[in-house]
Coordinates of C-alpha atoms and ligand atoms in Angstrom, one line a residue:
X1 CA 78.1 77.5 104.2
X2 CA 76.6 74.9 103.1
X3 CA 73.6 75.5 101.0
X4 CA 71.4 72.0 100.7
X5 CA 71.1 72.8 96.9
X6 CA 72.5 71.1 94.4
X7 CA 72.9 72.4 90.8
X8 CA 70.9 70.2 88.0
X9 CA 73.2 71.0 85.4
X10 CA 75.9 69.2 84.0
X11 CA 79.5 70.2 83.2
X12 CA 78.2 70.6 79.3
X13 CA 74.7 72.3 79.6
X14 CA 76.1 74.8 82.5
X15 CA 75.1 78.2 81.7
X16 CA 77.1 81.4 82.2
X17 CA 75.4 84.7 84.1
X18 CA 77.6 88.1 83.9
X19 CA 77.6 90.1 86.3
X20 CA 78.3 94.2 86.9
X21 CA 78.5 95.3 90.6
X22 CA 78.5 99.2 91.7
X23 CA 82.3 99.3 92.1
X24 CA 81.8 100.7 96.0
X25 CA 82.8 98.2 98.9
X26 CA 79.5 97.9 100.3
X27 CA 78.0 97.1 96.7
X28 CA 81.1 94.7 95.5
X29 CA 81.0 92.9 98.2
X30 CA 77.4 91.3 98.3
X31 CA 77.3 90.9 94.4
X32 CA 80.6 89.1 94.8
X33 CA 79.0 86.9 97.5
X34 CA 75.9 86.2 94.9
X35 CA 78.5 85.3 91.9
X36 CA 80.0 82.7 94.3
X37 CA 76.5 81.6 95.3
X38 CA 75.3 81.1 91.7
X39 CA 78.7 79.3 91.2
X40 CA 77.8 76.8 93.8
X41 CA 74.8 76.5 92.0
X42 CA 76.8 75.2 88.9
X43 CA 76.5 78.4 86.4
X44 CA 79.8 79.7 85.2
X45 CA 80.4 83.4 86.4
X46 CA 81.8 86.2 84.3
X47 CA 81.9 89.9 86.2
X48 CA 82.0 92.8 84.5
X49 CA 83.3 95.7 86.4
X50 CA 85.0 99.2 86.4
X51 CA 88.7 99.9 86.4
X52 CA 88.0 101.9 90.0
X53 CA 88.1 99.6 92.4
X54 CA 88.5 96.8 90.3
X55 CA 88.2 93.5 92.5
X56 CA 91.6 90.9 93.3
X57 CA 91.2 88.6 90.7
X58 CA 93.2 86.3 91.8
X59 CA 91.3 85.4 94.8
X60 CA 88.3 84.4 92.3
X61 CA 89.9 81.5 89.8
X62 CA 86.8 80.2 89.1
X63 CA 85.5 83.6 87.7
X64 CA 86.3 84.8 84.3
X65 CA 86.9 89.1 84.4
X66 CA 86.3 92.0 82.2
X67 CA 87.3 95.5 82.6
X68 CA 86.3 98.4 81.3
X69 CA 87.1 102.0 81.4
X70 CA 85.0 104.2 83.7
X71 CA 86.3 107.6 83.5
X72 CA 85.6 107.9 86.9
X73 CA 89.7 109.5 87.2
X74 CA 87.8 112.4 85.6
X75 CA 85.9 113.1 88.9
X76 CA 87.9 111.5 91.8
X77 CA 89.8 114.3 93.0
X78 CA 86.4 115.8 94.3
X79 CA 85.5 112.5 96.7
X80 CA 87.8 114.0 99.4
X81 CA 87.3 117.8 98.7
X82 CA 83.6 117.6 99.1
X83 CA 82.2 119.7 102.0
X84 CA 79.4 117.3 102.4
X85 CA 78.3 113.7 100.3
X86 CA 77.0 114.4 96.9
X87 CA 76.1 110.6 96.2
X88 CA 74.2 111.3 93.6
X89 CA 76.6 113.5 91.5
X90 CA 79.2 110.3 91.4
X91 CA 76.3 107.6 91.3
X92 CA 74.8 109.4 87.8
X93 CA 78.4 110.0 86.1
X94 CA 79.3 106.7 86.4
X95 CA 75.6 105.4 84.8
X96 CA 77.1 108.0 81.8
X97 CA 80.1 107.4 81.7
X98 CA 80.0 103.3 81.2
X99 CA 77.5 103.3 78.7
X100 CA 79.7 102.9 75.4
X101 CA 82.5 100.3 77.4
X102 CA 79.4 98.3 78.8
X103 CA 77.6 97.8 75.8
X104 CA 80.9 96.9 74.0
X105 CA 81.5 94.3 76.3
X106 CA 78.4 92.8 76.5
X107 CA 78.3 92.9 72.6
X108 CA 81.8 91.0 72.4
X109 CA 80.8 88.4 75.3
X110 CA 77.6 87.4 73.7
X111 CA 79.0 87.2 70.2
X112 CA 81.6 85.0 71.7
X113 CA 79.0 82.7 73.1
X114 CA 76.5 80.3 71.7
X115 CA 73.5 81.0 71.8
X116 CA 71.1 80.6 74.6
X117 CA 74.1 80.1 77.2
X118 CA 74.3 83.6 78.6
X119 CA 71.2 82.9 81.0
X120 CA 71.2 86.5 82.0
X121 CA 72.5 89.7 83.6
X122 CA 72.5 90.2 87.2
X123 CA 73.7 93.8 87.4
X124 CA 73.5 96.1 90.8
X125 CA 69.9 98.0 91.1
X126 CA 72.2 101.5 90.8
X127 CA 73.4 100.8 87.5
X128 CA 70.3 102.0 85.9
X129 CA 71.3 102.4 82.4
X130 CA 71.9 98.8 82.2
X131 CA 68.3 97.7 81.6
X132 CA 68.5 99.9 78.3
X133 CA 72.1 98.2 76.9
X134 CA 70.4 94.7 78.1
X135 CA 66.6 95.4 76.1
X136 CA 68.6 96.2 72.7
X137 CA 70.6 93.3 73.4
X138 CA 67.6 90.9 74.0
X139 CA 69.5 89.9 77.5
X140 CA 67.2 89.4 80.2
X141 CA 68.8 91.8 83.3
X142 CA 67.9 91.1 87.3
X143 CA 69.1 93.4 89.2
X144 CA 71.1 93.4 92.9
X145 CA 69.4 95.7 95.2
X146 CA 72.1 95.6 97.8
X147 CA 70.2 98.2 100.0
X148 CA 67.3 97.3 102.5
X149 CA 63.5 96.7 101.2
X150 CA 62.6 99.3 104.0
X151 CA 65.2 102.0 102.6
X152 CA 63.7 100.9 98.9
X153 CA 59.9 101.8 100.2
X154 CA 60.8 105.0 101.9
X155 CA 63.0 106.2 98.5
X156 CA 59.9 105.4 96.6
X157 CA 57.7 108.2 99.0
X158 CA 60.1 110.6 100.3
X159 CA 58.8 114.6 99.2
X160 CA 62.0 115.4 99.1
X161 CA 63.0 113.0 96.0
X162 CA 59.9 113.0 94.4
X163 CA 59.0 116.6 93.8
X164 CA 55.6 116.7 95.9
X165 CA 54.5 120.4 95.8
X166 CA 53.1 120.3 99.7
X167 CA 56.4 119.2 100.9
X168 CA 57.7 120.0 104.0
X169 CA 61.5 120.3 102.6
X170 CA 60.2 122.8 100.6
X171 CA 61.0 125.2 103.2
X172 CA 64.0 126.7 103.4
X173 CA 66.9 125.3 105.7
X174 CA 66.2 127.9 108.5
X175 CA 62.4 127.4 108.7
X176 CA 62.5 123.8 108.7
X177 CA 61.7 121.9 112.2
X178 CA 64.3 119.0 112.5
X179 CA 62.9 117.2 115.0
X180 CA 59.6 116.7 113.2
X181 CA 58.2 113.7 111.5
X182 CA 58.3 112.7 108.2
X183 CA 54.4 112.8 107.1
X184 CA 54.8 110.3 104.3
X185 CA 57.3 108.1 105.9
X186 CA 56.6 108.4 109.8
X187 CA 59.1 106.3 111.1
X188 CA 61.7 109.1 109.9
X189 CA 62.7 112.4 111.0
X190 CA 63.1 115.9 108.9
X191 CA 67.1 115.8 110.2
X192 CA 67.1 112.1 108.8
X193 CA 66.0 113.1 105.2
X194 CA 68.2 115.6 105.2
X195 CA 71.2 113.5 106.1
X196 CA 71.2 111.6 103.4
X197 CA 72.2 113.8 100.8
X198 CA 73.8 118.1 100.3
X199 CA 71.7 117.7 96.6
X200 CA 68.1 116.1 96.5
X201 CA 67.8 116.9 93.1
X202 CA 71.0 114.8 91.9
X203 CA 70.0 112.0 94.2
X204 CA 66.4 112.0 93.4
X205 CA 67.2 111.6 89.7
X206 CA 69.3 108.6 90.7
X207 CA 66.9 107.2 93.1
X208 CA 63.8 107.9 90.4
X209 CA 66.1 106.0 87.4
X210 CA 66.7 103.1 89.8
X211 CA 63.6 102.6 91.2
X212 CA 61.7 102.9 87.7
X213 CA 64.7 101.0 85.9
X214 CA 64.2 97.8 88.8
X215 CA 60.4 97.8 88.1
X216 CA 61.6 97.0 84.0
X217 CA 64.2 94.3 85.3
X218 CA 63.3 90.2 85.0
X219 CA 63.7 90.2 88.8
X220 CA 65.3 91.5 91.8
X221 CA 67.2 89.7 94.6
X222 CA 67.3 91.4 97.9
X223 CA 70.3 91.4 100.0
X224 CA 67.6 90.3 103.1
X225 CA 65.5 87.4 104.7
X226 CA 62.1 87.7 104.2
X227 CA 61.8 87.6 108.7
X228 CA 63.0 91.0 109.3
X229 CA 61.2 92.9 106.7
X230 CA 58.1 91.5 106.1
X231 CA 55.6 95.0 105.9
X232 CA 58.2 96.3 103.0
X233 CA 58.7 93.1 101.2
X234 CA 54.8 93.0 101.2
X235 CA 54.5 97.1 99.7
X236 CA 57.5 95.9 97.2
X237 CA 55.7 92.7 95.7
X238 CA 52.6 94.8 95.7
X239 CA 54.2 98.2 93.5
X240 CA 57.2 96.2 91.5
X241 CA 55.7 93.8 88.9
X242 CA 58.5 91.7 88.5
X243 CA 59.7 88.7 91.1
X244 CA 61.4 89.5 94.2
X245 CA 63.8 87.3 96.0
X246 CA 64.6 87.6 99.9
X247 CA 67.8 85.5 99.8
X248 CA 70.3 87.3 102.3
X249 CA 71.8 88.0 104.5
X250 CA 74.5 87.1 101.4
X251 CA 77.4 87.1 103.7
X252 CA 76.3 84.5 105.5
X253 CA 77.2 81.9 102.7
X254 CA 80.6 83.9 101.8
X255 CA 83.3 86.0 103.8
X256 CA 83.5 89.8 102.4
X257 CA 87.3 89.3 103.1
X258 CA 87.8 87.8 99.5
X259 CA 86.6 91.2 98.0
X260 CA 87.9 93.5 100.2
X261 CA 89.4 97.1 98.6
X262 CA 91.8 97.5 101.9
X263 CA 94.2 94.7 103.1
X264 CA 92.3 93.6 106.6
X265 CA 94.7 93.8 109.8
X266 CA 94.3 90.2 110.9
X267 CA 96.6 90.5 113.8
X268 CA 93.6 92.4 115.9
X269 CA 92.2 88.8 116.3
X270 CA 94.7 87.8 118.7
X271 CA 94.4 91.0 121.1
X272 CA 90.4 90.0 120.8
X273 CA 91.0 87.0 122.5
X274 CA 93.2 87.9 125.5
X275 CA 89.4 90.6 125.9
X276 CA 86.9 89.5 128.5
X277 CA 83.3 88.0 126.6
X278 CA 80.9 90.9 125.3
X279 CA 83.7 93.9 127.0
X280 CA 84.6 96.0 123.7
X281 CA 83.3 98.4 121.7
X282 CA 83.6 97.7 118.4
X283 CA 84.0 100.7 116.2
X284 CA 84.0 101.4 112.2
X285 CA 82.2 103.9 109.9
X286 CA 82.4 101.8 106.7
X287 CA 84.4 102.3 103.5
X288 CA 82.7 105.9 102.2
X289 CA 81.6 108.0 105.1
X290 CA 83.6 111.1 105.9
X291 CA 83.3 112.8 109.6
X292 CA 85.1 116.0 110.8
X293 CA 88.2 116.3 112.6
X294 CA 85.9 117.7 115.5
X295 CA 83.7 114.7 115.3
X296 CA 86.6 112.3 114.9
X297 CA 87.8 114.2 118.3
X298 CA 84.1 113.9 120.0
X299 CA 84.5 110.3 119.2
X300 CA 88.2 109.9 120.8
X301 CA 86.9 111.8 124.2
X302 CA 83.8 109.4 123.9
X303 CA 86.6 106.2 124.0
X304 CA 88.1 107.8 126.5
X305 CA 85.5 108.4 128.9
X306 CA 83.7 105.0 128.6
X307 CA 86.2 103.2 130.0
X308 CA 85.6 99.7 128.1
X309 CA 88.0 98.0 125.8
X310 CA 87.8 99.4 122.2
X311 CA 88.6 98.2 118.5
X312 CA 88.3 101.7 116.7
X313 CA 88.9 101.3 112.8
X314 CA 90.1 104.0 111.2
X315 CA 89.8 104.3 107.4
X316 CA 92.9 106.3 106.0
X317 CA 91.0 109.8 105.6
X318 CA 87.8 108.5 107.0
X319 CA 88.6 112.3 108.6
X320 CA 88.2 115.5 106.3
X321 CA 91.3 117.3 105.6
X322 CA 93.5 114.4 107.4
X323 CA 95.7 111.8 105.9
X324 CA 95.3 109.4 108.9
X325 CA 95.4 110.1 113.1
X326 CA 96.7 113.8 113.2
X327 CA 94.0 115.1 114.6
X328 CA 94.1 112.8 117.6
X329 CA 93.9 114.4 121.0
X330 CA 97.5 114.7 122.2
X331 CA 97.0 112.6 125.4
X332 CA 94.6 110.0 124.1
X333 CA 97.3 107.0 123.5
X334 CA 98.7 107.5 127.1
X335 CA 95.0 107.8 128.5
X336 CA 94.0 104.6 126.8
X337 CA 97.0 102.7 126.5
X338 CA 96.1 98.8 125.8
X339 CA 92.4 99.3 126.3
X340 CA 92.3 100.5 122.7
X341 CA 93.4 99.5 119.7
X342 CA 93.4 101.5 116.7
X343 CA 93.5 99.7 113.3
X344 CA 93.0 101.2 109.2
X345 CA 91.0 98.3 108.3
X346 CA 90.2 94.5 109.9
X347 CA 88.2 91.7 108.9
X348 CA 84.9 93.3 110.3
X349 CA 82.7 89.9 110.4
X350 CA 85.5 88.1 112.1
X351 CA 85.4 90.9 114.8
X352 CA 81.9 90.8 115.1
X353 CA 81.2 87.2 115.7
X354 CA 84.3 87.1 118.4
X355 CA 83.0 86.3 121.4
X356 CA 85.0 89.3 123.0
X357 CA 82.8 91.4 120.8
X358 CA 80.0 93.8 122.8
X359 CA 78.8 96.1 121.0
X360 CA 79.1 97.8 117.3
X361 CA 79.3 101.8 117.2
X362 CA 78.2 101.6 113.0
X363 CA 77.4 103.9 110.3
X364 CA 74.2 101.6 109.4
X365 CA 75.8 100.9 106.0
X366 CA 73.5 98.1 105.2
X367 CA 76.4 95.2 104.9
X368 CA 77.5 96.4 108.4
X369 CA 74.0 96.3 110.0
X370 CA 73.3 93.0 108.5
X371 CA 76.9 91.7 110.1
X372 CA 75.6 93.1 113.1
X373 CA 72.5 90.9 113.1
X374 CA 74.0 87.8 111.8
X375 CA 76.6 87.9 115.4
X376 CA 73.7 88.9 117.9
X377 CA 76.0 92.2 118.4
X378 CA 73.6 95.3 119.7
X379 CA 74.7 98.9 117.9
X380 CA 75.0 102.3 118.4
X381 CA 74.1 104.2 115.6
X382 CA 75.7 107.3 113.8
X383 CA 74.8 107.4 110.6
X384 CA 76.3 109.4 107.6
X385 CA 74.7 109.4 104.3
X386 CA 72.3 107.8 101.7
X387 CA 70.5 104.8 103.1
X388 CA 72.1 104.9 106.4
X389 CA 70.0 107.5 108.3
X390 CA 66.9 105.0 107.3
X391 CA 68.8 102.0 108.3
X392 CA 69.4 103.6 111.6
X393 CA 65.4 104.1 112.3
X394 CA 65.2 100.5 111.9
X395 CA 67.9 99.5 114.2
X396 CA 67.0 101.6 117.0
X397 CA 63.1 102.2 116.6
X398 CA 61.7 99.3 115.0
X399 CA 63.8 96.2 115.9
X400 CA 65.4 98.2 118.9
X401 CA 68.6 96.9 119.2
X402 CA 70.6 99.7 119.3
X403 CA 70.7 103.3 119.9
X404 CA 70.6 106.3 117.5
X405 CA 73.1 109.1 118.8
X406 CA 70.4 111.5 118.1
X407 CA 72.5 114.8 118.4
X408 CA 75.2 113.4 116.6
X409 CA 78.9 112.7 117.7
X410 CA 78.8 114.7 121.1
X411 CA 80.9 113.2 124.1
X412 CA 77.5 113.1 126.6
X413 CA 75.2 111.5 124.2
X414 CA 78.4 109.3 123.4
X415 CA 78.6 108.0 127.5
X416 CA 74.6 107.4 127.5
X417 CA 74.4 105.4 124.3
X418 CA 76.7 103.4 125.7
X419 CA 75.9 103.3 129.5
X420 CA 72.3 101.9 127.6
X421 CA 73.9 99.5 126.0
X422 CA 76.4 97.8 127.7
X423 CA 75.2 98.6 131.4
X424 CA 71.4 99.1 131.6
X425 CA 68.8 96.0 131.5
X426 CA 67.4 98.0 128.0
X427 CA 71.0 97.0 126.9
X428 CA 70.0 93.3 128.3
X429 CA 66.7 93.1 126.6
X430 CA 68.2 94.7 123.1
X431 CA 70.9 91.9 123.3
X432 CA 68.0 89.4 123.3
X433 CA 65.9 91.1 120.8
X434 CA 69.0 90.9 118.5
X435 CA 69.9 87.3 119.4
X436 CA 66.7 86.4 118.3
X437 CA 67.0 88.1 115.0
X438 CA 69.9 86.0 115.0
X439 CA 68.0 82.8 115.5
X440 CA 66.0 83.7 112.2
X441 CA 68.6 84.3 110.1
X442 CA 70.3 81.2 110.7
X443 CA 66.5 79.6 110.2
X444 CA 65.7 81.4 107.6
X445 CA 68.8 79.5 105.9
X446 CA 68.2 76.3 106.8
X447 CA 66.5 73.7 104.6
X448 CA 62.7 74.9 104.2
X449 CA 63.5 78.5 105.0
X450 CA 62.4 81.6 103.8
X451 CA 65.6 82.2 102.2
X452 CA 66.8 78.5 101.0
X453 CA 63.1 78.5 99.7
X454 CA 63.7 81.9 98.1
X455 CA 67.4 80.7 96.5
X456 CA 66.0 77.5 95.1
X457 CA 63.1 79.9 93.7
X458 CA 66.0 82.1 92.3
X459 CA 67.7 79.3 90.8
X460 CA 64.6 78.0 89.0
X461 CA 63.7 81.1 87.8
X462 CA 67.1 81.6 86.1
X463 CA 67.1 78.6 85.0
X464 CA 63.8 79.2 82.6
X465 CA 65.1 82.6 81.8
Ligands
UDX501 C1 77.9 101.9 101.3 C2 76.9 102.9 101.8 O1 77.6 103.8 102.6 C3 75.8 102.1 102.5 O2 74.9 103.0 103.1 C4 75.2 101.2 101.6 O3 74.2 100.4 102.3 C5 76.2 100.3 101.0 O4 77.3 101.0 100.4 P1 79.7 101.1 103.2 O5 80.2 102.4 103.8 O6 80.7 100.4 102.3 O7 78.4 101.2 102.4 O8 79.2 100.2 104.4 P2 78.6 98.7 104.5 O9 77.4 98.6 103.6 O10 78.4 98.5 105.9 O11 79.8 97.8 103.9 C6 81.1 97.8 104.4 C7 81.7 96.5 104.2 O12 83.1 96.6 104.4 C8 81.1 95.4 105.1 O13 80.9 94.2 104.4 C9 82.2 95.2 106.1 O14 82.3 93.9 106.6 C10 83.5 95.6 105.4 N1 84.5 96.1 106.3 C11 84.2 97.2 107.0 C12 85.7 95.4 106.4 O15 85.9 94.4 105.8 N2 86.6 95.9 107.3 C13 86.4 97.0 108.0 O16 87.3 97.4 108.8 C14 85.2 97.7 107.9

């Protein structure tokens, strides 16, 4: 996309920025988006990143790469073999385990460098330790926060993660009411808290070292427009001290499909055109949630019984316990036949802004919901873990278009969310609500605004950095 800036600097004065993204799909592929961004904008690009998930290089030329060792092969037998998400546990090994190997890169980089052209670091917001490496090292560090400003304001007064002593999660699992609202964060539910993580205390300490570790940074760019969050990007510039730029949604300048971990199945594009306009259901849970094989099977009857063309993604052992399909029902391919197709991974934004593309059953991974947005495609919401249950609120009760499956993945609630959204005039009026969210974005883009105002701010600020 076309951005209507144009970089001041010359091929001799262009500075470099490094970069370190969270080596997670839903984290590399915004920061990758910014690196090609700030390339545009005529500063050289080095990433930094872990050997887990290490991105294609070859598909960035114009980027110089360093790797270094994570450790993270010490610990990643227990993704698939944990019961339930334990974000946290991962999120703080890895902010131990690259300390040394960071700093020795940085170290080497800048010592190779003259001075004054490293203009800064741009690391991700979860990569807390970061801020300490760049203080000794007298780099200035922004930080990435690729999560929404909402999800940012309710981490920063949920009981749960910050210790508060009249808490309601301090009752025990059995006493606690579910359906009740959060007093400190209203908008949420006690079920939605409790989603987001098995262990508040190792995702607290995560959530506390980001949050304070931001608030130290030279700056943080938001993976947002400044139109759909307005109240939180208010409470953020109020609490944070340091500047905040609204310059998203990021994939609207570059495809994720450069930075993808999983090869995309292209070929689903051509079966999405022989689909009538706004007819299928357009299904993925992102690159980290895990469901049950009882879910997965709630999810298969739910397909079945709707009746509308589906694209159902599933991620190899997206299922607990299963390689790929075996836990399938044993008549669902000769119940569905062409209606459906099932894919391992697909080049999501391309589905999503197909015209044959009605509606997105999502996880509420924040890339995702942003997609979602960008295309004018209304969701239904079932969200996993972390900042999805919050993401989720938003969708369905505060910019309602979609629909929270509030009791989970359970065939009935599976046929009304979607009767509501593909049948019912509430489905009608989300589709507009969501279209003109749509509208904004692209706006918000355009020359004089919100976010071209906010990049050329960016770019500035850099620049004096
Ligand atoms: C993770 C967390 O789960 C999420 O809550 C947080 O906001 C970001 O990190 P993830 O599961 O990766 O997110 O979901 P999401 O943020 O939606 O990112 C997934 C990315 O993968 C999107 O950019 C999407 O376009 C891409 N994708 C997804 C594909 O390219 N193909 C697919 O088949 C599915």
């Amino acid at each position: 996309m076309e951005t209507g800036l144009r970089s001041t600097q010359t091929r001799e004065t262009r500075r470099r920025i490094i970069l370190f993204p969270l080596p997670f799909q839903g984290h590399i592929n915004p920061m990758l988006q910014l690196a090609n961004i700030l390339h545009t904008q005529g500063f050289k690009i080095t990433i930094i990143h872990t050997e887990y998930n290490a991105p294609t290089h070859s598909n960035y030329p114009h980027f110089t790469f360093n790797s270094i060792s994570d450790r993270f092969h010490e610990i990643e037998h227990q993704l698939p073999t944990i019961p339930a998400p334990d974000p946290g546990h991962f999120l703080n090994y890895l902010n131990r385990s690259c300390v040394d190997p960071f700093r020795d890169c940085l170290t080497g980089l800048l010592a190779e460098s003259n001075k004054g052209s490293i203009a800064c670091l741009i690391t991700d917001a979860g990569f807390y330790f970061t801020q300490a490496v760049a203080d000794t090292l007298k780099l200035p560090r922004m930080v990435l926060r690729t999560g929404s400003l909402s999800c940012t304001t309710a981490y920063g007064v949920l009981p749960i993660f910050s210790k508060s002593k009249n808490s309601c999660f301090n009752l025990t699992t059995e006493d606690l009411d579910y359906e009740a609202t959060v007093p400190e964060y209203p908008l949420l539910k006690v079920k939605d808290v409790m989603k987001m993580t098995i262990n508040p205390k190792s995702y607290g300490d995560f959530l506390t070292n980001m949050l304070k570790q931001m608030k130290s940074s030279s700056g943080i760019i938001w993976n947002t427009f400044k139109e759909l969050e307005q109240p939180a990007l208010k409470t953020i510039c109020r609490d944070f001290p340091c500047p905040s730029f609204t310059i998203g949604p990021l994939n609207k300048y570059f495809s994720s499909s450069s930075s993808s971990l999983i090869e995309q199945d292209k070929t689903i594009l051509t079966w999405l055109d022989t689909q009538a306009p706004k007819s299928v259901i357009y299904v993925s849970f992102g690159s980290a949630a895990q469901i049950t094989k009882s879910e997965f099977q709630e999810v298969a009857h739910g397909l079945v019984n709707i009746g509308l063309p589906f694209l159902w993604v599933v991620r190899p052992r997206v299922v607990r316990g299963s390689e790929w399909l075996e836990s399938l029902p044993e008549r669902f391919q000769k119940e569905v036949g062409d209606r459906g197709h099932i894919v391992k991974w697909c080049p999501q934004q391309d589905v999503l802004a197909h015209p044959a593309t009605g509606c997105f059953w999502t996880h509420n991974g924040w890339n995702s919901t942003l997609e979602s947005i960008c295309e004018g495609v209304p969701m239904v919401c079932s969200p996993s873990f972390t900042d999805q249950p919050i993401n989720a609120r938003y969708v369905s009760d505060v910019w309602k278009i979609g629909v929270l499956l509030e009791d989970g993945f359970e065939r009935k609630g599976i046929q009304m969310a979607f009767r509501r959204v593909m049948m019912d005039k509430e489905g009608e009026e989300m589709r507009e609500r969501i279209s003109c969210l749509k509208k904004k974005v692209n706006l918000s883009l355009k020359k004089g605004g919100s976010s071209h105002q906010s990049l050329k701010s960016l770019i500035d600020y850099i620049s004096l950095l």
